[in-house]
CSV table of C-alpha atoms (C1' of nucleotides) in Angstrom, one decimal:
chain,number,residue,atom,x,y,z
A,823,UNK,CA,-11.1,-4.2,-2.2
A,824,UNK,CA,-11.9,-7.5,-2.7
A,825,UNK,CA,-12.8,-10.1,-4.8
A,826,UNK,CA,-12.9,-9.0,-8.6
A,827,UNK,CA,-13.8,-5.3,-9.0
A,828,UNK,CA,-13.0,-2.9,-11.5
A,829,UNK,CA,-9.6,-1.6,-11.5
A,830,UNK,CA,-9.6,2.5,-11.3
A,831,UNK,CA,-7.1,2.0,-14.4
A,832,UNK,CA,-5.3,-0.4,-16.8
A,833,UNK,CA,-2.3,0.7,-15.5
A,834,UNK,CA,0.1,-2.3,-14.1
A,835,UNK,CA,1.4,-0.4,-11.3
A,836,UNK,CA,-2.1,1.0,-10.4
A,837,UNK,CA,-4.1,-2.3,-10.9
A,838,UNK,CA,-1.3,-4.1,-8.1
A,839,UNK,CA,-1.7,-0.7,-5.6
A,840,UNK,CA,-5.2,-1.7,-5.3
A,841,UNK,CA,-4.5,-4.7,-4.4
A,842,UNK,CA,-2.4,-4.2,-1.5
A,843,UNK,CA,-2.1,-0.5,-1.0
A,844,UNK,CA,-3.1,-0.4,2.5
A,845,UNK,CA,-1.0,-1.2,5.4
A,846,UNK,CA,-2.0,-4.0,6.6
A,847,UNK,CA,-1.9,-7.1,3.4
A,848,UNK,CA,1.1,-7.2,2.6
A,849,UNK,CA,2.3,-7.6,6.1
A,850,UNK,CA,0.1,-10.7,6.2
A,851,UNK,CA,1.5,-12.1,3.6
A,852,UNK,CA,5.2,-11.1,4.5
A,853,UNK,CA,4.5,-13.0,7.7
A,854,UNK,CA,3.0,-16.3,5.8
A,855,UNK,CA,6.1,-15.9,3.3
A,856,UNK,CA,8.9,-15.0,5.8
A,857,UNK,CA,7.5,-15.8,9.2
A,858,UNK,CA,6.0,-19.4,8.2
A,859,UNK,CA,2.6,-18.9,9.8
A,860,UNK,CA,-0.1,-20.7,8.3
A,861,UNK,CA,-2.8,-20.2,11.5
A,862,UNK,CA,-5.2,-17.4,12.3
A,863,UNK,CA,-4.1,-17.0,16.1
A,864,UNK,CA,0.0,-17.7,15.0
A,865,UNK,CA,-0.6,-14.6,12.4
A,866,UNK,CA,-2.0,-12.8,15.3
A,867,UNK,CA,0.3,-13.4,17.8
A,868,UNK,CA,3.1,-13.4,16.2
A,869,UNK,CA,2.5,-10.2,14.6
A,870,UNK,CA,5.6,-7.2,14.9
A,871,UNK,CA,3.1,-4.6,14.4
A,872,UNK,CA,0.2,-6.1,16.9
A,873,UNK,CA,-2.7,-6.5,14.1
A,874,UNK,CA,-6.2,-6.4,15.5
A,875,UNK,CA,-8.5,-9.7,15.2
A,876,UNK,CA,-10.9,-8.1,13.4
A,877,UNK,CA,-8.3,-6.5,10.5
A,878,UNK,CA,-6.7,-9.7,10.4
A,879,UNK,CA,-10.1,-11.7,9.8
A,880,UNK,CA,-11.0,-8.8,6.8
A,881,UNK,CA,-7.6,-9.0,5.6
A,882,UNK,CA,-7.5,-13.4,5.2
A,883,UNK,CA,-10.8,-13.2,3.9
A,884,UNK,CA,-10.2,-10.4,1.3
A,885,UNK,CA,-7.0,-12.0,0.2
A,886,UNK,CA,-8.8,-15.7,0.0
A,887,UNK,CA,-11.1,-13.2,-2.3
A,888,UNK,CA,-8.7,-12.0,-4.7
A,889,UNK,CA,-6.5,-15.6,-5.1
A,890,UNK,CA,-3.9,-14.6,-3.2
A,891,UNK,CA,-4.4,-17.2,-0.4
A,892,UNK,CA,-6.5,-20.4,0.1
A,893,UNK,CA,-7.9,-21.4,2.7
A,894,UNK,CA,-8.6,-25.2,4.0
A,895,UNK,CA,-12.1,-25.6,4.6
A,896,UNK,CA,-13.0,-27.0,8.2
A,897,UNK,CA,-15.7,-27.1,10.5
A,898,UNK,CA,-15.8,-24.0,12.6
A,899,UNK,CA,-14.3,-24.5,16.0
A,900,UNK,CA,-11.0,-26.5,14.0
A,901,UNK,CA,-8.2,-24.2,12.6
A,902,UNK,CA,-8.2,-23.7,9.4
A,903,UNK,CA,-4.1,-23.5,7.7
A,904,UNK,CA,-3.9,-20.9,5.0
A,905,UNK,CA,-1.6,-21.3,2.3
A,906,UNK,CA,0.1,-19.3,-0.8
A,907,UNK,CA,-1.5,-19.3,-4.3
A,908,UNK,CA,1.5,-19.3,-7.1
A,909,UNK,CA,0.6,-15.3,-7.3
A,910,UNK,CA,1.2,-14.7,-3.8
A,911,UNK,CA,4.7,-16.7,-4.5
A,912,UNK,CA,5.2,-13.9,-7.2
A,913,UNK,CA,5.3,-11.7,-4.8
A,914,UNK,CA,8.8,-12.2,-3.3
A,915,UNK,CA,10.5,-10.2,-5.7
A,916,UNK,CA,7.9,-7.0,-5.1
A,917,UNK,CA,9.0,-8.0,-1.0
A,918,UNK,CA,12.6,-8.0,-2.2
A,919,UNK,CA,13.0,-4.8,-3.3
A,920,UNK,CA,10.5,-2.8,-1.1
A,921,UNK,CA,13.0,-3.9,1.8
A,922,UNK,CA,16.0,-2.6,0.2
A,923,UNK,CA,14.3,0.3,0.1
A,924,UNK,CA,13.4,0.4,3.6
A,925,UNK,CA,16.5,-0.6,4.6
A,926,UNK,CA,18.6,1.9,2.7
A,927,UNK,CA,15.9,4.8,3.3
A,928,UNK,CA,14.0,4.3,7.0
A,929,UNK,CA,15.1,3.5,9.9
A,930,UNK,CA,15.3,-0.2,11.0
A,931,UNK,CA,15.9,-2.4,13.7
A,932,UNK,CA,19.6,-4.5,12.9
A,933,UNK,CA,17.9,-7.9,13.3
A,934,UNK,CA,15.2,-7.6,10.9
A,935,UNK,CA,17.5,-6.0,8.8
A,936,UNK,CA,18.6,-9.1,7.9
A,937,UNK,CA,16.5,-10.8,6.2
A,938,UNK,CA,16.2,-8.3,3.9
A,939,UNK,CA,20.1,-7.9,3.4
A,940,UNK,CA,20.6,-11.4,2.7
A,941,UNK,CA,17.5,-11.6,0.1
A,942,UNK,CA,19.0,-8.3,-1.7
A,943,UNK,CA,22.8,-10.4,-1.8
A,944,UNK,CA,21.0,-13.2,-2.6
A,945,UNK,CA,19.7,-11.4,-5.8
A,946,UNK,CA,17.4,-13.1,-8.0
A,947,UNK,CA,18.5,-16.7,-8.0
A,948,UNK,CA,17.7,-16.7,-4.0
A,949,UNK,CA,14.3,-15.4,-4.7
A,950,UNK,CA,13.7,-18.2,-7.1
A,951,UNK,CA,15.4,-20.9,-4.9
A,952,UNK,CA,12.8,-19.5,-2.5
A,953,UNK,CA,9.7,-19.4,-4.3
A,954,UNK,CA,10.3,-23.0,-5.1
A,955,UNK,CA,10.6,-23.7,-1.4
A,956,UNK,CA,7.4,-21.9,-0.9
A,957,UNK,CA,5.6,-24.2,-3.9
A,958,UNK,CA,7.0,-27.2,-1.7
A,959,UNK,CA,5.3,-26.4,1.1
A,960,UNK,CA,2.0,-24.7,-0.3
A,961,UNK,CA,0.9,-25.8,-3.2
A,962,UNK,CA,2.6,-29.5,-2.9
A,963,UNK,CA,4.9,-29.6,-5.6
A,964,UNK,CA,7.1,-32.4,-6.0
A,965,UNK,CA,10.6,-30.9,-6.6
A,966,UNK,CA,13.7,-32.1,-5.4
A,967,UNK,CA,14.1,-30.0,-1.4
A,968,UNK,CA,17.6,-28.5,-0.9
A,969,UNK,CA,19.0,-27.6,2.5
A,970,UNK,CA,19.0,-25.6,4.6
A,971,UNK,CA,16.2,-24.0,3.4
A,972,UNK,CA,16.5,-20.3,2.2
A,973,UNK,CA,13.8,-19.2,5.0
A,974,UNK,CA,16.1,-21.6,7.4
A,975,UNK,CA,19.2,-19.3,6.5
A,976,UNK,CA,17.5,-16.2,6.9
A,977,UNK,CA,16.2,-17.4,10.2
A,978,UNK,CA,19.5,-18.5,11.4
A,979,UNK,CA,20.9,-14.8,10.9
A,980,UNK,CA,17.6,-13.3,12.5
A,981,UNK,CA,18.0,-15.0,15.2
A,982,UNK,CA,22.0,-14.8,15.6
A,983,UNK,CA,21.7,-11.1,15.3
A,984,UNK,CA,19.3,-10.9,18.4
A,985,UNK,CA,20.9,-13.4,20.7
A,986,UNK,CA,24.3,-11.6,20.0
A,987,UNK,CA,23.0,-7.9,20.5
B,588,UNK,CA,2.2,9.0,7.8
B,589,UNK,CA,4.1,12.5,6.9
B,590,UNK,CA,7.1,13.7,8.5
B,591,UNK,CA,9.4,11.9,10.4
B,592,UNK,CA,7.1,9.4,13.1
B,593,UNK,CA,8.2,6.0,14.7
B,594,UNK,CA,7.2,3.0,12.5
B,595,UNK,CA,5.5,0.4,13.9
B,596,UNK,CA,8.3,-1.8,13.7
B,597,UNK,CA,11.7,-2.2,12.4
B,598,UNK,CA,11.2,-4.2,9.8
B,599,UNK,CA,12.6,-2.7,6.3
B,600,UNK,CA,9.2,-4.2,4.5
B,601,UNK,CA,7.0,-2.1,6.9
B,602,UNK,CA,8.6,0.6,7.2
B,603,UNK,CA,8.4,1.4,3.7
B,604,UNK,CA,4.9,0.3,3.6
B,605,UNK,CA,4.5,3.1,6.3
B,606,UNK,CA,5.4,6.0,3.5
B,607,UNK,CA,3.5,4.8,0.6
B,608,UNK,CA,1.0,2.3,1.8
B,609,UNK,CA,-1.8,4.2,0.5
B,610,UNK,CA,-4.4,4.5,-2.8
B,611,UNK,CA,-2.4,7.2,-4.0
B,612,UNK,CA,1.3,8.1,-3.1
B,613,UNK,CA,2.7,5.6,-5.2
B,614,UNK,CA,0.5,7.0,-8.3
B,615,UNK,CA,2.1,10.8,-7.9
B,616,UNK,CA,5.4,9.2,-7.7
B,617,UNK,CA,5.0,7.3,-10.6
B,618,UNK,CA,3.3,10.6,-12.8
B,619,UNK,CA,6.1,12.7,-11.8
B,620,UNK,CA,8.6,9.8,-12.8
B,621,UNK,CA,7.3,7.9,-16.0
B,622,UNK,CA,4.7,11.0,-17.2
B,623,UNK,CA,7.1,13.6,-16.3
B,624,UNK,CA,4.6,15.8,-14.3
B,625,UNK,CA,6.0,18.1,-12.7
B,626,UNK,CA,3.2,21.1,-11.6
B,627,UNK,CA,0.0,20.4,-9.3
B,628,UNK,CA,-2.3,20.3,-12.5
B,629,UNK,CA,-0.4,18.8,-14.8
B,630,UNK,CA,-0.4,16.0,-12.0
B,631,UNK,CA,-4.2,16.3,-11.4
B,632,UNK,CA,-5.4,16.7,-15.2
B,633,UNK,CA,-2.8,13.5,-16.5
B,634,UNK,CA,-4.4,11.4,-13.9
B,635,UNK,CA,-5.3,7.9,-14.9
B,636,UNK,CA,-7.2,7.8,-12.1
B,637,UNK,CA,-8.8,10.9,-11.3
B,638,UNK,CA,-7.3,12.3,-8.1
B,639,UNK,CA,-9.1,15.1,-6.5
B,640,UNK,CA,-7.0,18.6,-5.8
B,641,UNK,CA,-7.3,18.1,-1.9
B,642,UNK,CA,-6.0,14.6,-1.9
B,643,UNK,CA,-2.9,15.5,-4.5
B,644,UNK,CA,-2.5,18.6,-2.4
B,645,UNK,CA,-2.2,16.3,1.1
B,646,UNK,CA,-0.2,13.8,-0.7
B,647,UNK,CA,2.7,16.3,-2.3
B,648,UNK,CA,2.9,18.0,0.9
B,649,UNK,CA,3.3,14.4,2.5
B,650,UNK,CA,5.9,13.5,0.1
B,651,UNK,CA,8.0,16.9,0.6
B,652,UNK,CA,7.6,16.7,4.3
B,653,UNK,CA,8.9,13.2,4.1
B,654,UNK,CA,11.8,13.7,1.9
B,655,UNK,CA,10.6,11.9,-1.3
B,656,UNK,CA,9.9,15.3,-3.5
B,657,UNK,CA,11.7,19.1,-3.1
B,658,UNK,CA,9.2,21.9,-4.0
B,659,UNK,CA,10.4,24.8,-5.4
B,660,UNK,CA,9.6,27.5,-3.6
B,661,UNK,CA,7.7,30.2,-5.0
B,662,UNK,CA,5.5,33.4,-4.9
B,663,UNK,CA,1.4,32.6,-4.5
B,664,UNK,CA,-0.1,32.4,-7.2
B,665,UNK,CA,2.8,31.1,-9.2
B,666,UNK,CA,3.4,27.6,-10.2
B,667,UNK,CA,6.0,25.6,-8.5
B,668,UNK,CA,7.9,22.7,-9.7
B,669,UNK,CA,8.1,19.6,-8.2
B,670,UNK,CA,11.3,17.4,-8.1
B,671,UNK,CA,12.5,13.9,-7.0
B,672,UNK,CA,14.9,13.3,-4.4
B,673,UNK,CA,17.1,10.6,-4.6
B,674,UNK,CA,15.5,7.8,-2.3
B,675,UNK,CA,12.0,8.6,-4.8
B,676,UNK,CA,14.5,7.9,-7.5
B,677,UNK,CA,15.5,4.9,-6.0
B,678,UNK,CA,11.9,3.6,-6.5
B,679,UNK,CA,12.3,2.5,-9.8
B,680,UNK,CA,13.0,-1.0,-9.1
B,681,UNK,CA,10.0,-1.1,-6.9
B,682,UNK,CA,7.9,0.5,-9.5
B,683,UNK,CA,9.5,-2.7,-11.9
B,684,UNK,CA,8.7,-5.4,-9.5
B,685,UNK,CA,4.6,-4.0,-8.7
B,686,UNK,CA,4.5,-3.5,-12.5
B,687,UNK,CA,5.6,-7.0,-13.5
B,688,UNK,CA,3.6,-8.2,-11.2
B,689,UNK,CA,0.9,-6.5,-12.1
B,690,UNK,CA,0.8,-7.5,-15.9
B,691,UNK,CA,0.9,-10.9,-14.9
B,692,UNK,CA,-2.0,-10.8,-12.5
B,693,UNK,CA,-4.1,-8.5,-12.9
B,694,UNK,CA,-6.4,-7.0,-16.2
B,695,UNK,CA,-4.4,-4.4,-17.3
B,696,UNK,CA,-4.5,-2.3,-20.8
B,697,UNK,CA,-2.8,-2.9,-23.4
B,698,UNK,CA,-1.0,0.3,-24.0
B,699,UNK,CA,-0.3,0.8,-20.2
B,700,UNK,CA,1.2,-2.7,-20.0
B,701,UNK,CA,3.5,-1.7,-22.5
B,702,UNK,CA,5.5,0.9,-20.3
B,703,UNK,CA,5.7,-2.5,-17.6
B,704,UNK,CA,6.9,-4.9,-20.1
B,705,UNK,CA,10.3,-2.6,-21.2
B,706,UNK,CA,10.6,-2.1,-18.0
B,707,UNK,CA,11.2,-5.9,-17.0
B,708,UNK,CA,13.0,-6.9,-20.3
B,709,UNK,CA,15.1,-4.4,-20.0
B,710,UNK,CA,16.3,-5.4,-16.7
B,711,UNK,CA,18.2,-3.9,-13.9
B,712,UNK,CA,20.8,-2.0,-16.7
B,713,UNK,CA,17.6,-0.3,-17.9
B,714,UNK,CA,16.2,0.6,-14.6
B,715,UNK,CA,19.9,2.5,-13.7
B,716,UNK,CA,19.9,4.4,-17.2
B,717,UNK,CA,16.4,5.4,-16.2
B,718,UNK,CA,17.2,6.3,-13.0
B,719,UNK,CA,20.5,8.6,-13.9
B,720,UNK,CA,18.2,10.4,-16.5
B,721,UNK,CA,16.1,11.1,-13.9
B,722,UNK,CA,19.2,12.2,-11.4
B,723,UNK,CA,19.9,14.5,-14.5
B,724,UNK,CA,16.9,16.0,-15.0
B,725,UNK,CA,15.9,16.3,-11.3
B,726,UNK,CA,18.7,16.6,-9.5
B,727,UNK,CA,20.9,18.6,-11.7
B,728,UNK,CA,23.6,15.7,-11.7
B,729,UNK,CA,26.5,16.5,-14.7
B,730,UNK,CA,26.6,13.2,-16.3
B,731,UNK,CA,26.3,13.1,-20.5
B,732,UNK,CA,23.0,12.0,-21.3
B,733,UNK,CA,22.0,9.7,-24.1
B,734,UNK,CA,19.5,9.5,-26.5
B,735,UNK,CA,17.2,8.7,-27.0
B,736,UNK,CA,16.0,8.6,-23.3
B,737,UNK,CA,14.7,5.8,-21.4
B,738,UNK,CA,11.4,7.2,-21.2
B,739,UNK,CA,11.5,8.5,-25.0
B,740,UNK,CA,11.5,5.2,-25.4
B,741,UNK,CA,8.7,3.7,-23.0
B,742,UNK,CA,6.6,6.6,-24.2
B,743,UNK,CA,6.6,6.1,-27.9
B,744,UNK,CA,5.9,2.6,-27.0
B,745,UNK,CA,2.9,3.4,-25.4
B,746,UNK,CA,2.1,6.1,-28.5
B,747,UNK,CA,2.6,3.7,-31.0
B,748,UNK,CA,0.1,1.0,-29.3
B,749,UNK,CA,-2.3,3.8,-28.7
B,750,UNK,CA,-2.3,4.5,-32.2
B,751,UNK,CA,-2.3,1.3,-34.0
B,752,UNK,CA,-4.7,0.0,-31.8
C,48,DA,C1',-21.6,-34.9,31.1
C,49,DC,C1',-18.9,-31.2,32.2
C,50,DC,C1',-15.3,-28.0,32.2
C,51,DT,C1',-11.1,-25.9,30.0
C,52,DG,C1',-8.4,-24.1,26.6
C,53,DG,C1',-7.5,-23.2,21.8
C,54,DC,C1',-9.8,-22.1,17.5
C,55,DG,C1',-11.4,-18.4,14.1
C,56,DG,C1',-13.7,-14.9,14.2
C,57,DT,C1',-18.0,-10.8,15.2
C,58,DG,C1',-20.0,-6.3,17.0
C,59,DG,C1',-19.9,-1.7,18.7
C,60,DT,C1',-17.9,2.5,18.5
C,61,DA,C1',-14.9,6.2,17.4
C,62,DA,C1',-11.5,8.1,14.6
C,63,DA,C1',-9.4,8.8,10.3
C,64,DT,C1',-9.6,8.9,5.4
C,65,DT,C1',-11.8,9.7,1.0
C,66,DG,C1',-14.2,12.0,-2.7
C,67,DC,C1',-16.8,15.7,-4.6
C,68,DA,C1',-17.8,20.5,-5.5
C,69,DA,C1',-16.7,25.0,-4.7
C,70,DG,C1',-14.1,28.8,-3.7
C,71,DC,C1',-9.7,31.6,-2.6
C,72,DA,C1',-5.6,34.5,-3.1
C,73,DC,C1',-2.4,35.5,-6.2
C,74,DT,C1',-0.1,36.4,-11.0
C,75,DA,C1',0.4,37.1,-15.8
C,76,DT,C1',-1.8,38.4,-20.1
C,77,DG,C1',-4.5,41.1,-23.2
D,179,DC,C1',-10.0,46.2,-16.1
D,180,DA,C1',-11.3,41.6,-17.3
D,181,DT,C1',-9.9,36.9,-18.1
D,182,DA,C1',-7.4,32.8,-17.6
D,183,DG,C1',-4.2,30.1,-15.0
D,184,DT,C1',-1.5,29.2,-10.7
D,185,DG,C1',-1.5,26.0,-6.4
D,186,DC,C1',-4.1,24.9,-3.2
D,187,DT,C1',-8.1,25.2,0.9
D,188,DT,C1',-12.7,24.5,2.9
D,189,DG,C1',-17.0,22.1,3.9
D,190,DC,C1',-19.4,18.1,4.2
D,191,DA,C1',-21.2,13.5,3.5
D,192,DA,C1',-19.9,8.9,2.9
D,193,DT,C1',-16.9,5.3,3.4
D,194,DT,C1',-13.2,2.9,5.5
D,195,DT,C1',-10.2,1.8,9.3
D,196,DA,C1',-8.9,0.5,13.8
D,197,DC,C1',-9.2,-0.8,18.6
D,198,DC,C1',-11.6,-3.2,22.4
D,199,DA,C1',-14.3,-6.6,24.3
D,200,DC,C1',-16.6,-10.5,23.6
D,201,DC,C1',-18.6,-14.8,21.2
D,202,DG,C1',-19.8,-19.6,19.6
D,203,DC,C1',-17.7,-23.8,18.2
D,204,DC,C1',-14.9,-28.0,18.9
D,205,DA,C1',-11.5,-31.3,21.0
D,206,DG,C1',-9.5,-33.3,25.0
D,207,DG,C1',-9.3,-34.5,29.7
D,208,DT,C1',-11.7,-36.2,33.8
DNA sequence: ACCTGGCGGTGGTAAATTGCAAGCACTATG
DNA sequence: CATAGTGCTTGCAATTTACCACCGCCAGGT
């Protein structure tokens, strides 16, 4: 994977697989989208399924790569914030429906449950309002900022499911 | 992944990453539900993609064992039928969302595109025809069908741009 | 100048996965 | 009896993945 290689098909479905059919990209990005973390070491640290440096360090750099992420160019030693291209931004209706899958299929813990309950309520018009919240704060548009945020109000239930359990 | 192991985390988006975060599960899944493949070679020779007969044979017995296909069970030698269950039917959406995504990002062919691009203009009331033709013809489910089919209709699509083209 | 802590990684190694080519046991057909 | 078709399985080499420890750089305090 990678930067610009040869899809194994033209098919849609196949061409987006190879982008993110392994198990660790599209947590990253779940956690930039949902989770707010811009950093290397916040990504890292902050991560449910414990990545490892190493995958975390292919997984930026491939995704930098292949446009999904940019990366702010600093002297090594300074931290460096990653943000979303408008692609990745796409993505939160792919997110969307792979967890109400998950949540109606596996098993799942109630607080992260959440998050994707609310989104699948939501429907569409909350993945929008989202994605515009996400251009705000990644690619600098200049559109009018609602509140509370959506990631705000998926945060609030997150955390009032685990403080009340 | 396989049968029935603790996920990493509870997180819905994870968890269903866990079953089909791979180069190929999501492919078989979509043969046996847009190409209507339903035998071992028929699933190896239609590939897009070329699997090999090991890796289709690990991935069907990964998908039975975790309760996304039944296999008909049969003497050696002859050929058993595949089916869906009804959380692989409840994929479609998913399928929808990585296609649409796909055709927007990524070089796709023309006639493969096709099958996406119904798919997302038809919307959520297509996907739920689609997926009670497919409770129909893989579940056995007594509900009157109608014609022509959903996939009659992505397929001669993707006929008609083979042709023309 | 020097230490300290945070920063984004790298290297070594082992395990798992993948892909290719063959082959196998069985059944149905002629 | 031979042939073709069924769903796989087996070796084996190559690649990829993952975990662990560790590294060099820079800013800030003293």
């Amino acid at each position: 994977m990678g930067e610009a290689y040869e899809p194994r098909s033209g098919c849609p479905i196949n061409a987006t697989i190879e982008m993110f059919g392994d198990r660790w990209s599209l947590l990253v990005l779940r956690d930039i989208i949902f989770g707010d973390r811009r950093y290397f070491r916040e990504l890292q640290a902050g991560s449910e399924e414990g990545i490892a440096s190493n995958i975390l360090a292919d997984r930026l750099k491939r995704l930098v790569e292949s446009g999904l992420l940019t990366r702010e160019d600093t002297r090594p030693g300074q931290r460096a914030r990653y943000s979303l291209t408008e692609p990745a931004i796409q993505l939160v209706p792919v997110f969307a429906q792979l967890g109400s899958w998950g949540l109606r299929h596996r098993p799942t813990s109630r607080a992260l449950r959440l998050r994707a309950e609310l989104l699948e309520q939501g429907g569409p018009a909350l993945w929008h309002e989202f994605m515009d919240e996400l251009r705000r704060e990644h690619l600098g548009s200049e559109s009018p900022a609602r509140s509370p945020s959506v990631r705000e109000r998926l945060n609030a239930a997150y955390l009032a499911a685990t403080n009340s359990s």
